[in-house]
Short mmCIF file of C-alpha atoms in Angstrom, two decimals:
data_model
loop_
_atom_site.label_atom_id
_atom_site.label_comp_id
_atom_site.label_asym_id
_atom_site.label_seq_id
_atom_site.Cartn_x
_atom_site.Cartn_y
_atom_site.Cartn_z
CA UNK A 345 4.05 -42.93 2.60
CA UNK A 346 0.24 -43.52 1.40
CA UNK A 347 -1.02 -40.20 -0.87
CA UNK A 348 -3.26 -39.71 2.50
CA UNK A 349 -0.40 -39.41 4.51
CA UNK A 350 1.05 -37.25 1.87
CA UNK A 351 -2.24 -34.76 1.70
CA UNK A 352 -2.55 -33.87 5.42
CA UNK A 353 1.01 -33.61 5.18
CA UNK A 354 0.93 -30.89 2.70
CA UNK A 355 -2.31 -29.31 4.12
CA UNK A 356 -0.27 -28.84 8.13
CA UNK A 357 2.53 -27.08 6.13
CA UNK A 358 -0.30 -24.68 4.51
CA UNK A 359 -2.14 -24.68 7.66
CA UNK A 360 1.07 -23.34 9.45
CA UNK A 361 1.96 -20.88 7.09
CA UNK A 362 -1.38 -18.87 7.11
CA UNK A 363 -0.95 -19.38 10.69
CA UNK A 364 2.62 -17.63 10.59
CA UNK A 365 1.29 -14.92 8.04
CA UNK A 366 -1.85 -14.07 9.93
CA UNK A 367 -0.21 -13.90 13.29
CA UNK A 368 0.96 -10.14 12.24
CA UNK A 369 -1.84 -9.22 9.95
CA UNK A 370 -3.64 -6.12 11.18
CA UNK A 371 -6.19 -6.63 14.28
CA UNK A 372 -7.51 -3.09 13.89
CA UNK A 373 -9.52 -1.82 11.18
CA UNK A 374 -8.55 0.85 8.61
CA UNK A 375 -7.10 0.98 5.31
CA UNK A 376 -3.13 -0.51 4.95
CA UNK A 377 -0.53 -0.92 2.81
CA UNK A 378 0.51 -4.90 2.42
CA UNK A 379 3.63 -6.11 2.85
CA UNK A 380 4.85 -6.13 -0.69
CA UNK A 381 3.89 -2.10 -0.65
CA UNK A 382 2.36 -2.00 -3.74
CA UNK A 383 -0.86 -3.81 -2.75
CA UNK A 384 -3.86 -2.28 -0.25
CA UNK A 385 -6.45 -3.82 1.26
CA UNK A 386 -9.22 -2.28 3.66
CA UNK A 387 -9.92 -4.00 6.89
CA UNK A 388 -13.22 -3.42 8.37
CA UNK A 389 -15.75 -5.40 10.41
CA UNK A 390 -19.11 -6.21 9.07
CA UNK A 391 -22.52 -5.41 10.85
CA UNK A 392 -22.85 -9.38 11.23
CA UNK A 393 -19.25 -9.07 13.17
CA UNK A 394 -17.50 -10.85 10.43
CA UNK A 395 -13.86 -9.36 9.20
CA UNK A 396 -14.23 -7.79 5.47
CA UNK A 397 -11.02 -7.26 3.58
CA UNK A 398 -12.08 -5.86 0.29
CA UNK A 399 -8.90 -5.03 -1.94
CA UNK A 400 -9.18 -2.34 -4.19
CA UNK A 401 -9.90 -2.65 -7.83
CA UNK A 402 -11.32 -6.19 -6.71
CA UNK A 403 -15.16 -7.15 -6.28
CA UNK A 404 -14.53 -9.72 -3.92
CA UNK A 405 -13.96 -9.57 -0.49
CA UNK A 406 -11.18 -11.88 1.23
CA UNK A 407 -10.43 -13.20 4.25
CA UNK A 408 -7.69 -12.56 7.08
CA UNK A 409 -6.27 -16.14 6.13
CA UNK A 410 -6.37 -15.25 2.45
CA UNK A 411 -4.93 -11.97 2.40
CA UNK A 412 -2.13 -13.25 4.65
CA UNK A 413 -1.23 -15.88 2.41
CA UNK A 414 -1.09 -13.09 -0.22
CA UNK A 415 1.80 -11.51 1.64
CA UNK A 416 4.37 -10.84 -0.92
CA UNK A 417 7.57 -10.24 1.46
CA UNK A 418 8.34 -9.96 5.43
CA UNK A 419 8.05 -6.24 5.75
CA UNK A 420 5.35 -4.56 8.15
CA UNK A 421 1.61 -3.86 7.55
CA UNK A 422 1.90 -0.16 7.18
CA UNK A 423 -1.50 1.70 8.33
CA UNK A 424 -2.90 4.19 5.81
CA UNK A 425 -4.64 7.27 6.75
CA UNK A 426 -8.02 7.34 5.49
CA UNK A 427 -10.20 9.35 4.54
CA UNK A 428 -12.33 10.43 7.92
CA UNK A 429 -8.52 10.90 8.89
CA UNK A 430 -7.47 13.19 6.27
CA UNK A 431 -11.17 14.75 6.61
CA UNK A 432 -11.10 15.12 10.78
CA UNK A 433 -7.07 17.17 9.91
CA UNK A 434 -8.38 19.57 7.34
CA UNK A 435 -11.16 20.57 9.23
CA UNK A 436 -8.40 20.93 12.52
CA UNK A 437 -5.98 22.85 10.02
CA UNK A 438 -9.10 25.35 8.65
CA UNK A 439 -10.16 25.65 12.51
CA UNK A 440 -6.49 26.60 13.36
CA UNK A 441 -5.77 29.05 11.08
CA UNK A 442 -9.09 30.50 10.94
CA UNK A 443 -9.59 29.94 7.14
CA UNK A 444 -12.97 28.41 5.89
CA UNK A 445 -12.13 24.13 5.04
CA UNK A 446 -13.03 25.57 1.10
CA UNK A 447 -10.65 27.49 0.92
CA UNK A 448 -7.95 26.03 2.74
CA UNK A 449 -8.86 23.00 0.15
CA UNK A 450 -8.31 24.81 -2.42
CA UNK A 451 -4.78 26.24 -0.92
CA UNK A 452 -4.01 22.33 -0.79
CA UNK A 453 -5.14 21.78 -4.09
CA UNK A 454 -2.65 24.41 -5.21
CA UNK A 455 -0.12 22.70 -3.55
CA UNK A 456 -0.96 19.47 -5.45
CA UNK A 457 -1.40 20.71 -8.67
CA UNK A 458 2.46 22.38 -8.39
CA UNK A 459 3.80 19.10 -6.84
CA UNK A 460 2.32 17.10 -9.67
CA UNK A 461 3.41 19.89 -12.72
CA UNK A 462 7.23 19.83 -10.99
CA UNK A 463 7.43 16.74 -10.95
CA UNK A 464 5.93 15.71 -14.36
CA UNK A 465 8.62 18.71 -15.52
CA UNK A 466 11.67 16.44 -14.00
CA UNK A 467 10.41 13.34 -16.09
CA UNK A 468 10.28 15.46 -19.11
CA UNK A 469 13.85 16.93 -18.13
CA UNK A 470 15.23 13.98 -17.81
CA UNK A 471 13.10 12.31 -20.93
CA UNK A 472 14.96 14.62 -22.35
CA UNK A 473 18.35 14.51 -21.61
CA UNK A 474 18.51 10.73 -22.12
CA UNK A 475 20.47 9.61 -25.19
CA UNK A 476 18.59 8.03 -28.09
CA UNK A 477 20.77 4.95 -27.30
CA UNK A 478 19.51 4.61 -23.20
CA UNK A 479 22.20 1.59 -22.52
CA UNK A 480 24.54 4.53 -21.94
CA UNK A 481 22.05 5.52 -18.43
CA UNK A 482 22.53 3.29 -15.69
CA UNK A 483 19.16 1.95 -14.30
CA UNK A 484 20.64 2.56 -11.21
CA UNK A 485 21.29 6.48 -12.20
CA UNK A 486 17.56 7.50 -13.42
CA UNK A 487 16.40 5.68 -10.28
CA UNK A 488 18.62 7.39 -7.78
CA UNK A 489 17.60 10.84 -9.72
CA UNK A 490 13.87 9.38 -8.55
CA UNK A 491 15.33 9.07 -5.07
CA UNK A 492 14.42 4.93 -5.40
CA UNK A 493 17.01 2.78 -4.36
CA UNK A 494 17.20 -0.35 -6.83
CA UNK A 495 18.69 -2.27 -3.77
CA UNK A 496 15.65 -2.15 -1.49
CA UNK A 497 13.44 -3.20 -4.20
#
């Protein structure tokens, strides 16, 4: 086999694979959740009518081939709610209940804020409670007390 034959033999394997990858990336645009679920990307269509796919934290903008070759495992594109979303439901909550969007902003805020303070409380608790020597704390124990299961990771 001659390296040219090699080369486009190597480039149809690539070419397949973004085909494979991009066949189930996202078609509509909005903000999702990649396959690997710790990476995001927002998918949006520029005035010109090309796709944008701007990741956050990163000044460049990608493609649909290149951010479905970044695919990190086989799970689903999960859609995030963004921020028109989360907008467009505060405004229908405040309408519903009859409370001003400030205030019921605030009330969420609240909410937040004692989420957050519990839950920064059950790190310390646990911080805490831990041995000096932490070999004798399973992994698998603090994670489960985080409700994360080590096995789906």
């Amino acid at each position: 086999m001659s390296d040219a034959d090699s080369t486009m033999g190597w480039e149809r394997i690539i070419r397949d694979m973004i085909a494979r990858s991009t066949a189930f990336a996202p078609t509509e645009p909005g903000v999702y959740r990649m396959p690997c679920g710790n990476c995001y990307v927002d998918f949006f269509h520029a005035p010109d009518g090309t796709e944008r796919w701007p990741v956050p934290g990163d000044e460049r903008t990608y493609t649909r081939d290149t951010v479905a070759i970044a695919r990190h495992s086989d799970h689903p594109w999960e859609r995030m709610y963004t921020l028109a979303h989360a907008a467009a439901e505060i405004r229908r909550r405040a309408t519903t209940a009859g409370t001003p969007v400030h205030v019921l902003i605030n009330e969420l805020t609240l909410i937040v804020d004692a989420e957050e303070a519990a839950e920064n409380e059950e790190i310390a608790r646990i911080a805490r409670e831990r041995p000096a020597d932490s070999a004798e704390v399973p992994l698998a124990d603090l994670a489960r007390k985080f409700g994360i299961d080590l096995d789906e990771l």
